[in-house]
Amino acid sequence: MIKIITYCFFDLVRSRWSYVYFSFYLLLSFALLFLNNDTSKAVISLMNIITVLTPLIGTIFGVMYYYNSREFIELLLSQPIKRSHIFIGQYLGVAISLSLSLILGLGIPFLLYGVLQGSTSNFLILLTVGSFLTFIFVALAYNIALTHENKIKGFGYAILVWLLMAVIYDGVFLISLVMFQEYPLDNASLIATAFNPIDLSRILILLKLDISALLGYTGAVFKSFFGTSLGLITSLFVLVLWVVIPIFFIYRKAQRKDF
């Protein structure tokens, strides 16, 4: 499986889209750090972009790479290689290459700016969240692609999943809070947040920057849980589950996939 991961990694690294993805975050980080003297403000601006753009890119790249490499997959299936090694190896190759582009694109400007002088923890949580979102949505994209042979359906469902997580879920969540505001929704809000990795990632960054007061009562509720060490560990554990569970389904579908 290591050879498959390596091949897919370098195959995607050679793609011009990887350089575009890397260059976008590189130039964006330089611009934000140049315009803002405070790295915390730059982190907030990057958070708003990363929590929306990173899942979208991961979803598109995951679906696109799978459909474009079907002939290569069929060739590998004719060899004495485990199916799970082929599909999970491809997934890891795509996810690692995208995560590396993100980390380098954000890391180089911050290191040159001198992030180690004060905002190291904020910067690290930003990189961690971005990497988690990449692995999560590439895994979801691979599950969708493995389920649907038709490319149009695959792309459509993948974009729908991203739209659901990034936009629709927040709207439904907000409407629910308004409609049931007379009831105690503290625990329900925490549980609902765990069902959306984008919201969970956004809250982790906001609380790490200690600006939860801007969120009002909801921020106080989140601060009381996510602001503690137990809350941070639980949040990271939930993000790990968001990675592991889709990988498990990739493994199951790989065993049953008929070419």
PDB file of C-alpha atoms in Angstrom:
ATOM      1  CA  MET A   1       0.000   0.000   0.000  1.00  0.00           C
ATOM      2  CA  ILE A   2       2.952   2.327   0.615  1.00  0.00           C
ATOM      3  CA  LYS A   3       3.866   2.188  -3.080  1.00  0.00           C
ATOM      4  CA  ILE A   4       0.308   3.074  -4.086  1.00  0.00           C
ATOM      5  CA  ILE A   5       0.239   5.986  -1.635  1.00  0.00           C
ATOM      6  CA  THR A   6       3.593   7.203  -2.960  1.00  0.00           C
ATOM      7  CA  TYR A   7       2.516   6.916  -6.594  1.00  0.00           C
ATOM      8  CA  CYS A   8      -0.773   8.755  -6.035  1.00  0.00           C
ATOM      9  CA  PHE A   9       0.957  11.384  -3.925  1.00  0.00           C
ATOM     10  CA  PHE A  10       3.570  12.244  -6.549  1.00  0.00           C
ATOM     11  CA  ASP A  11       1.025  11.918  -9.348  1.00  0.00           C
ATOM     12  CA  LEU A  12      -1.100  14.604  -7.729  1.00  0.00           C
ATOM     13  CA  VAL A  13       1.926  16.689  -6.737  1.00  0.00           C
ATOM     14  CA  ARG A  14       2.892  16.868 -10.411  1.00  0.00           C
ATOM     15  CA  SER A  15      -0.566  18.166 -11.271  1.00  0.00           C
ATOM     16  CA  ARG A  16      -0.792  21.885 -11.974  1.00  0.00           C
ATOM     17  CA  TRP A  17      -3.899  22.100  -9.801  1.00  0.00           C
ATOM     18  CA  SER A  18      -1.830  21.203  -6.762  1.00  0.00           C
ATOM     19  CA  TYR A  19       0.425  24.158  -7.515  1.00  0.00           C
ATOM     20  CA  VAL A  20      -2.612  26.388  -7.992  1.00  0.00           C
ATOM     21  CA  TYR A  21      -3.998  25.229  -4.635  1.00  0.00           C
ATOM     22  CA  PHE A  22      -0.644  25.780  -2.937  1.00  0.00           C
ATOM     23  CA  SER A  23      -0.106  29.174  -4.585  1.00  0.00           C
ATOM     24  CA  PHE A  24      -3.574  30.367  -3.609  1.00  0.00           C
ATOM     25  CA  TYR A  25      -2.991  29.801   0.100  1.00  0.00           C
ATOM     26  CA  LEU A  26       0.572  31.109  -0.161  1.00  0.00           C
ATOM     27  CA  LEU A  27      -0.453  34.415  -1.737  1.00  0.00           C
ATOM     28  CA  LEU A  28      -3.527  34.723   0.467  1.00  0.00           C
ATOM     29  CA  SER A  29      -1.493  34.232   3.638  1.00  0.00           C
ATOM     30  CA  PHE A  30       1.118  36.761   2.549  1.00  0.00           C
ATOM     31  CA  ALA A  31      -1.615  39.284   1.718  1.00  0.00           C
ATOM     32  CA  LEU A  32      -3.461  38.852   5.017  1.00  0.00           C
ATOM     33  CA  LEU A  33      -0.284  39.047   7.071  1.00  0.00           C
ATOM     34  CA  PHE A  34       0.783  42.148   5.151  1.00  0.00           C
ATOM     35  CA  LEU A  35      -2.577  43.863   5.696  1.00  0.00           C
ATOM     36  CA  ASN A  36      -2.946  42.816   9.346  1.00  0.00           C
ATOM     37  CA  ASN A  37      -0.304  43.466  11.943  1.00  0.00           C
ATOM     38  CA  ASP A  38      -2.004  40.980  14.267  1.00  0.00           C
ATOM     39  CA  THR A  39      -1.622  37.318  13.320  1.00  0.00           C
ATOM     40  CA  SER A  40      -4.852  36.494  15.180  1.00  0.00           C
ATOM     41  CA  LYS A  41      -6.813  38.589  12.686  1.00  0.00           C
ATOM     42  CA  ALA A  42      -5.105  36.789   9.836  1.00  0.00           C
ATOM     43  CA  VAL A  43      -6.013  33.445  11.410  1.00  0.00           C
ATOM     44  CA  ILE A  44      -9.673  34.505  11.673  1.00  0.00           C
ATOM     45  CA  SER A  45      -9.738  35.542   8.021  1.00  0.00           C
ATOM     46  CA  LEU A  46      -8.081  32.306   6.957  1.00  0.00           C
ATOM     47  CA  MET A  47     -10.516  30.332   9.105  1.00  0.00           C
ATOM     48  CA  ASN A  48     -13.487  31.727   7.187  1.00  0.00           C
ATOM     49  CA  ILE A  49     -11.868  30.656   3.921  1.00  0.00           C
ATOM     50  CA  ILE A  50     -10.445  27.306   5.004  1.00  0.00           C
ATOM     51  CA  THR A  51     -13.661  26.007   6.581  1.00  0.00           C
ATOM     52  CA  VAL A  52     -15.472  26.533   3.273  1.00  0.00           C
ATOM     53  CA  LEU A  53     -12.860  26.163   0.541  1.00  0.00           C
ATOM     54  CA  THR A  54     -10.847  23.232   1.921  1.00  0.00           C
ATOM     55  CA  PRO A  55     -13.854  20.858   2.102  1.00  0.00           C
ATOM     56  CA  LEU A  56     -14.893  21.911  -1.413  1.00  0.00           C
ATOM     57  CA  ILE A  57     -11.434  21.291  -2.873  1.00  0.00           C
ATOM     58  CA  GLY A  58     -11.128  17.980  -1.036  1.00  0.00           C
ATOM     59  CA  THR A  59     -14.509  16.868  -2.339  1.00  0.00           C
ATOM     60  CA  ILE A  60     -13.801  17.831  -5.949  1.00  0.00           C
ATOM     61  CA  PHE A  61     -10.274  16.408  -5.996  1.00  0.00           C
ATOM     62  CA  GLY A  62     -11.396  13.155  -4.378  1.00  0.00           C
ATOM     63  CA  VAL A  63     -14.182  12.503  -6.870  1.00  0.00           C
ATOM     64  CA  MET A  64     -12.183  13.709  -9.860  1.00  0.00           C
ATOM     65  CA  TYR A  65      -9.095  11.648  -9.061  1.00  0.00           C
ATOM     66  CA  TYR A  66     -11.094   8.462  -8.580  1.00  0.00           C
ATOM     67  CA  TYR A  67     -12.983   8.776 -11.860  1.00  0.00           C
ATOM     68  CA  ASN A  68      -9.844   9.734 -13.802  1.00  0.00           C
ATOM     69  CA  SER A  69      -7.875   6.773 -12.453  1.00  0.00           C
ATOM     70  CA  ARG A  70     -10.417   4.014 -13.103  1.00  0.00           C
ATOM     71  CA  GLU A  71      -8.254   2.377 -15.775  1.00  0.00           C
ATOM     72  CA  PHE A  72      -5.284   2.432 -13.425  1.00  0.00           C
ATOM     73  CA  ILE A  73      -7.440   0.874 -10.693  1.00  0.00           C
ATOM     74  CA  GLU A  74      -8.567  -1.892 -13.045  1.00  0.00           C
ATOM     75  CA  LEU A  75      -4.924  -2.572 -13.907  1.00  0.00           C
ATOM     76  CA  LEU A  76      -4.025  -2.821 -10.228  1.00  0.00           C
ATOM     77  CA  LEU A  77      -6.974  -5.124  -9.573  1.00  0.00           C
ATOM     78  CA  SER A  78      -5.535  -7.585 -12.070  1.00  0.00           C
ATOM     79  CA  GLN A  79      -2.422  -7.814  -9.908  1.00  0.00           C
ATOM     80  CA  PRO A  80      -2.076  -9.782  -6.646  1.00  0.00           C
ATOM     81  CA  ILE A  81      -2.826  -6.714  -4.525  1.00  0.00           C
ATOM     82  CA  LYS A  82      -5.483  -6.423  -1.862  1.00  0.00           C
ATOM     83  CA  ARG A  83      -8.455  -4.322  -2.897  1.00  0.00           C
ATOM     84  CA  SER A  84      -8.370  -2.394   0.359  1.00  0.00           C
ATOM     85  CA  HIS A  85      -4.728  -1.463  -0.234  1.00  0.00           C
ATOM     86  CA  ILE A  86      -5.578  -0.051  -3.653  1.00  0.00           C
ATOM     87  CA  PHE A  87      -8.507   2.152  -2.662  1.00  0.00           C
ATOM     88  CA  ILE A  88      -7.295   3.234   0.762  1.00  0.00           C
ATOM     89  CA  GLY A  89      -3.825   3.837  -0.680  1.00  0.00           C
ATOM     90  CA  GLN A  90      -5.293   6.088  -3.353  1.00  0.00           C
ATOM     91  CA  TYR A  91      -7.362   7.935  -0.781  1.00  0.00           C
ATOM     92  CA  LEU A  92      -4.371   8.531   1.488  1.00  0.00           C
ATOM     93  CA  GLY A  93      -2.238   9.682  -1.437  1.00  0.00           C
ATOM     94  CA  VAL A  94      -4.802  12.312  -2.444  1.00  0.00           C
ATOM     95  CA  ALA A  95      -5.515  13.454   1.117  1.00  0.00           C
ATOM     96  CA  ILE A  96      -1.840  13.711   2.092  1.00  0.00           C
ATOM     97  CA  SER A  97      -0.897  15.680  -1.031  1.00  0.00           C
ATOM     98  CA  LEU A  98      -3.739  18.175  -0.526  1.00  0.00           C
ATOM     99  CA  SER A  99      -2.913  18.525   3.163  1.00  0.00           C
ATOM    100  CA  LEU A 100       0.740  19.142   2.334  1.00  0.00           C
ATOM    101  CA  SER A 101      -0.208  21.869  -0.147  1.00  0.00           C
ATOM    102  CA  LEU A 102      -2.358  23.484   2.532  1.00  0.00           C
ATOM    103  CA  ILE A 103       0.299  23.229   5.254  1.00  0.00           C
ATOM    104  CA  LEU A 104       3.079  24.601   3.056  1.00  0.00           C
ATOM    105  CA  GLY A 105       0.881  27.325   1.595  1.00  0.00           C
ATOM    106  CA  LEU A 106      -0.033  28.571   5.057  1.00  0.00           C
ATOM    107  CA  GLY A 107       3.172  27.646   6.834  1.00  0.00           C
ATOM    108  CA  ILE A 108       5.761  29.442   4.718  1.00  0.00           C
ATOM    109  CA  PRO A 109       4.260  32.961   5.095  1.00  0.00           C
ATOM    110  CA  PHE A 110       3.603  32.520   8.818  1.00  0.00           C
ATOM    111  CA  LEU A 111       7.113  31.221   9.456  1.00  0.00           C
ATOM    112  CA  LEU A 112       8.649  34.093   7.510  1.00  0.00           C
ATOM    113  CA  TYR A 113       6.427  36.532   9.372  1.00  0.00           C
ATOM    114  CA  GLY A 114       7.538  35.111  12.698  1.00  0.00           C
ATOM    115  CA  VAL A 115       4.592  33.062  13.931  1.00  0.00           C
ATOM    116  CA  LEU A 116       6.815  31.411  16.515  1.00  0.00           C
ATOM    117  CA  GLN A 117       6.982  34.697  18.383  1.00  0.00           C
ATOM    118  CA  GLY A 118       3.459  34.503  19.763  1.00  0.00           C
ATOM    119  CA  SER A 119       0.621  32.831  17.879  1.00  0.00           C
ATOM    120  CA  THR A 120       2.018  29.343  17.514  1.00  0.00           C
ATOM    121  CA  SER A 121      -0.934  27.582  19.134  1.00  0.00           C
ATOM    122  CA  ASN A 122      -3.493  29.463  17.013  1.00  0.00           C
ATOM    123  CA  PHE A 123      -1.553  28.669  13.874  1.00  0.00           C
ATOM    124  CA  LEU A 124      -1.205  24.986  14.754  1.00  0.00           C
ATOM    125  CA  ILE A 125      -4.923  24.584  15.454  1.00  0.00           C
ATOM    126  CA  LEU A 126      -5.615  26.211  12.075  1.00  0.00           C
ATOM    127  CA  LEU A 127      -3.346  23.715  10.302  1.00  0.00           C
ATOM    128  CA  THR A 128      -4.819  20.820  12.281  1.00  0.00           C
ATOM    129  CA  VAL A 129      -8.376  21.797  11.429  1.00  0.00           C
ATOM    130  CA  GLY A 130      -7.527  22.304   7.757  1.00  0.00           C
ATOM    131  CA  SER A 131      -5.841  18.902   7.544  1.00  0.00           C
ATOM    132  CA  PHE A 132      -8.750  17.169   9.266  1.00  0.00           C
ATOM    133  CA  LEU A 133     -11.249  18.763   6.891  1.00  0.00           C
ATOM    134  CA  THR A 134      -9.157  17.631   3.932  1.00  0.00           C
ATOM    135  CA  PHE A 135      -9.016  14.017   5.099  1.00  0.00           C
ATOM    136  CA  ILE A 136     -12.719  14.010   6.000  1.00  0.00           C
ATOM    137  CA  PHE A 137     -14.079  15.363   2.741  1.00  0.00           C
ATOM    138  CA  VAL A 138     -11.726  13.395   0.512  1.00  0.00           C
ATOM    139  CA  ALA A 139     -12.968  10.267   2.317  1.00  0.00           C
ATOM    140  CA  LEU A 140     -16.597  11.299   1.820  1.00  0.00           C
ATOM    141  CA  ALA A 141     -15.886  12.003  -1.849  1.00  0.00           C
ATOM    142  CA  TYR A 142     -14.314   8.577  -2.325  1.00  0.00           C
ATOM    143  CA  ASN A 143     -17.341   6.923  -0.747  1.00  0.00           C
ATOM    144  CA  ILE A 144     -19.629   8.768  -3.136  1.00  0.00           C
ATOM    145  CA  ALA A 145     -17.470   7.910  -6.152  1.00  0.00           C
ATOM    146  CA  LEU A 146     -17.325   4.237  -5.180  1.00  0.00           C
ATOM    147  CA  THR A 147     -21.102   4.161  -4.857  1.00  0.00           C
ATOM    148  CA  HIS A 148     -21.961   5.849  -8.158  1.00  0.00           C
ATOM    149  CA  GLU A 149     -20.512   4.749 -11.482  1.00  0.00           C
ATOM    150  CA  ASN A 150     -21.971   7.737 -13.307  1.00  0.00           C
ATOM    151  CA  LYS A 151     -19.598  10.709 -13.147  1.00  0.00           C
ATOM    152  CA  ILE A 152     -22.366  13.298 -13.286  1.00  0.00           C
ATOM    153  CA  LYS A 153     -24.201  11.693 -10.385  1.00  0.00           C
ATOM    154  CA  GLY A 154     -20.975  11.341  -8.445  1.00  0.00           C
ATOM    155  CA  PHE A 155     -20.027  14.997  -8.863  1.00  0.00           C
ATOM    156  CA  GLY A 156     -23.588  16.079  -8.144  1.00  0.00           C
ATOM    157  CA  TYR A 157     -23.859  14.132  -4.901  1.00  0.00           C
ATOM    158  CA  ALA A 158     -20.384  15.238  -3.826  1.00  0.00           C
ATOM    159  CA  ILE A 159     -21.222  18.922  -4.291  1.00  0.00           C
ATOM    160  CA  LEU A 160     -24.543  18.332  -2.539  1.00  0.00           C
ATOM    161  CA  VAL A 161     -22.760  16.863   0.494  1.00  0.00           C
ATOM    162  CA  TRP A 162     -20.434  19.859   0.642  1.00  0.00           C
ATOM    163  CA  LEU A 163     -23.359  22.265   0.262  1.00  0.00           C
ATOM    164  CA  LEU A 164     -25.252  20.457   3.000  1.00  0.00           C
ATOM    165  CA  MET A 165     -22.339  20.638   5.428  1.00  0.00           C
ATOM    166  CA  ALA A 166     -21.171  24.154   4.589  1.00  0.00           C
ATOM    167  CA  VAL A 167     -24.458  26.024   4.137  1.00  0.00           C
ATOM    168  CA  ILE A 168     -27.711  24.134   4.608  1.00  0.00           C
ATOM    169  CA  TYR A 169     -26.832  22.520   7.935  1.00  0.00           C
ATOM    170  CA  ASP A 170     -26.055  25.883   9.529  1.00  0.00           C
ATOM    171  CA  GLY A 171     -29.328  27.339   8.287  1.00  0.00           C
ATOM    172  CA  VAL A 172     -31.395  24.449   9.625  1.00  0.00           C
ATOM    173  CA  PHE A 173     -29.474  24.551  12.901  1.00  0.00           C
ATOM    174  CA  LEU A 174     -30.091  28.285  13.319  1.00  0.00           C
ATOM    175  CA  ILE A 175     -33.788  27.985  12.491  1.00  0.00           C
ATOM    176  CA  SER A 176     -34.115  25.159  15.016  1.00  0.00           C
ATOM    177  CA  LEU A 177     -32.503  27.272  17.737  1.00  0.00           C
ATOM    178  CA  VAL A 178     -34.891  30.138  17.018  1.00  0.00           C
ATOM    179  CA  MET A 179     -37.986  27.944  16.893  1.00  0.00           C
ATOM    180  CA  PHE A 180     -37.180  26.102  20.122  1.00  0.00           C
ATOM    181  CA  GLN A 181     -35.563  28.972  21.995  1.00  0.00           C
ATOM    182  CA  GLU A 182     -37.925  28.477  24.931  1.00  0.00           C
ATOM    183  CA  TYR A 183     -36.416  25.064  25.622  1.00  0.00           C
ATOM    184  CA  PRO A 184     -32.984  24.256  27.079  1.00  0.00           C
ATOM    185  CA  LEU A 185     -30.874  23.502  24.029  1.00  0.00           C
ATOM    186  CA  ASP A 186     -27.389  23.518  25.548  1.00  0.00           C
ATOM    187  CA  ASN A 187     -26.700  19.812  25.176  1.00  0.00           C
ATOM    188  CA  ALA A 188     -28.588  19.611  21.888  1.00  0.00           C
ATOM    189  CA  SER A 189     -26.399  22.377  20.447  1.00  0.00           C
ATOM    190  CA  LEU A 190     -23.226  20.571  21.458  1.00  0.00           C
ATOM    191  CA  ILE A 191     -24.438  17.301  19.952  1.00  0.00           C
ATOM    192  CA  ALA A 192     -25.608  18.972  16.743  1.00  0.00           C
ATOM    193  CA  THR A 193     -22.215  20.624  16.351  1.00  0.00           C
ATOM    194  CA  ALA A 194     -20.492  17.236  16.475  1.00  0.00           C
ATOM    195  CA  PHE A 195     -22.517  16.107  13.454  1.00  0.00           C
ATOM    196  CA  ASN A 196     -20.907  18.740  11.247  1.00  0.00           C
ATOM    197  CA  PRO A 197     -17.084  18.763  11.056  1.00  0.00           C
ATOM    198  CA  ILE A 198     -17.066  22.237   9.496  1.00  0.00           C
ATOM    199  CA  ASP A 199     -18.967  23.775  12.413  1.00  0.00           C
ATOM    200  CA  LEU A 200     -16.873  21.863  14.914  1.00  0.00           C
ATOM    201  CA  SER A 201     -13.661  23.073  13.291  1.00  0.00           C
ATOM    202  CA  ARG A 202     -14.860  26.664  13.174  1.00  0.00           C
ATOM    203  CA  ILE A 203     -15.812  26.644  16.852  1.00  0.00           C
ATOM    204  CA  LEU A 204     -12.456  25.157  17.857  1.00  0.00           C
ATOM    205  CA  ILE A 205     -10.613  27.998  16.129  1.00  0.00           C
ATOM    206  CA  LEU A 206     -12.877  30.719  17.526  1.00  0.00           C
ATOM    207  CA  LEU A 207     -12.538  29.431  21.069  1.00  0.00           C
ATOM    208  CA  LYS A 208      -8.790  29.074  20.691  1.00  0.00           C
ATOM    209  CA  LEU A 209      -8.650  32.741  19.704  1.00  0.00           C
ATOM    210  CA  ASP A 210     -10.661  33.554  22.844  1.00  0.00           C
ATOM    211  CA  ILE A 211     -13.338  35.565  21.037  1.00  0.00           C
ATOM    212  CA  SER A 212     -16.277  33.413  22.114  1.00  0.00           C
ATOM    213  CA  ALA A 213     -17.880  36.508  23.672  1.00  0.00           C
ATOM    214  CA  LEU A 214     -18.806  37.583  20.146  1.00  0.00           C
ATOM    215  CA  LEU A 215     -21.074  34.532  19.933  1.00  0.00           C
ATOM    216  CA  GLY A 216     -23.203  35.601  22.890  1.00  0.00           C
ATOM    217  CA  TYR A 217     -24.944  32.972  24.997  1.00  0.00           C
ATOM    218  CA  THR A 218     -24.157  30.252  22.473  1.00  0.00           C
ATOM    219  CA  GLY A 219     -20.490  31.141  22.750  1.00  0.00           C
ATOM    220  CA  ALA A 220     -20.670  30.843  26.522  1.00  0.00           C
ATOM    221  CA  VAL A 221     -22.188  27.370  26.194  1.00  0.00           C
ATOM    222  CA  PHE A 222     -19.511  26.258  23.751  1.00  0.00           C
ATOM    223  CA  LYS A 223     -16.795  27.861  25.868  1.00  0.00           C
ATOM    224  CA  SER A 224     -17.924  25.928  28.941  1.00  0.00           C
ATOM    225  CA  PHE A 225     -17.334  22.640  27.119  1.00  0.00           C
ATOM    226  CA  PHE A 226     -15.027  23.087  24.136  1.00  0.00           C
ATOM    227  CA  GLY A 227     -12.876  25.569  26.033  1.00  0.00           C
ATOM    228  CA  THR A 228     -11.773  22.906  28.518  1.00  0.00           C
ATOM    229  CA  SER A 229      -9.093  20.277  27.995  1.00  0.00           C
ATOM    230  CA  LEU A 230     -11.767  17.576  27.974  1.00  0.00           C
ATOM    231  CA  GLY A 231     -13.714  19.495  25.349  1.00  0.00           C
ATOM    232  CA  LEU A 232     -10.646  19.882  23.141  1.00  0.00           C
ATOM    233  CA  ILE A 233      -9.803  16.181  23.402  1.00  0.00           C
ATOM    234  CA  THR A 234     -13.429  15.240  22.711  1.00  0.00           C
ATOM    235  CA  SER A 235     -13.550  17.541  19.686  1.00  0.00           C
ATOM    236  CA  LEU A 236     -10.374  16.086  18.218  1.00  0.00           C
ATOM    237  CA  PHE A 237     -11.701  12.594  18.899  1.00  0.00           C
ATOM    238  CA  VAL A 238     -14.912  13.421  17.016  1.00  0.00           C
ATOM    239  CA  LEU A 239     -12.868  14.737  14.079  1.00  0.00           C
ATOM    240  CA  VAL A 240     -10.846  11.516  14.113  1.00  0.00           C
ATOM    241  CA  LEU A 241     -14.112   9.564  13.987  1.00  0.00           C
ATOM    242  CA  TRP A 242     -15.163  11.663  10.995  1.00  0.00           C
ATOM    243  CA  VAL A 243     -12.012  10.379   9.274  1.00  0.00           C
ATOM    244  CA  VAL A 244     -12.051   6.765  10.469  1.00  0.00           C
ATOM    245  CA  ILE A 245     -15.716   5.975   9.776  1.00  0.00           C
ATOM    246  CA  PRO A 246     -15.633   6.997   6.064  1.00  0.00           C
ATOM    247  CA  ILE A 247     -12.360   5.066   5.667  1.00  0.00           C
ATOM    248  CA  PHE A 248     -14.097   2.008   7.102  1.00  0.00           C
ATOM    249  CA  PHE A 249     -16.865   2.375   4.523  1.00  0.00           C
ATOM    250  CA  ILE A 250     -14.245   2.758   1.784  1.00  0.00           C
ATOM    251  CA  TYR A 251     -12.776  -0.538   2.969  1.00  0.00           C
ATOM    252  CA  ARG A 252     -16.170  -2.268   2.901  1.00  0.00           C
ATOM    253  CA  LYS A 253     -17.126  -0.909  -0.508  1.00  0.00           C
ATOM    254  CA  ALA A 254     -13.715  -1.811  -1.913  1.00  0.00           C
ATOM    255  CA  GLN A 255     -14.289  -5.446  -0.975  1.00  0.00           C
ATOM    256  CA  ARG A 256     -17.660  -5.544  -2.743  1.00  0.00           C
ATOM    257  CA  LYS A 257     -16.962  -3.270  -5.698  1.00  0.00           C
ATOM    258  CA  ASP A 258     -17.561  -4.992  -9.016  1.00  0.00           C
ATOM    259  CA  PHE A 259     -15.646  -3.755 -12.041  1.00  0.00           C
TER     260      PHE A 259
END
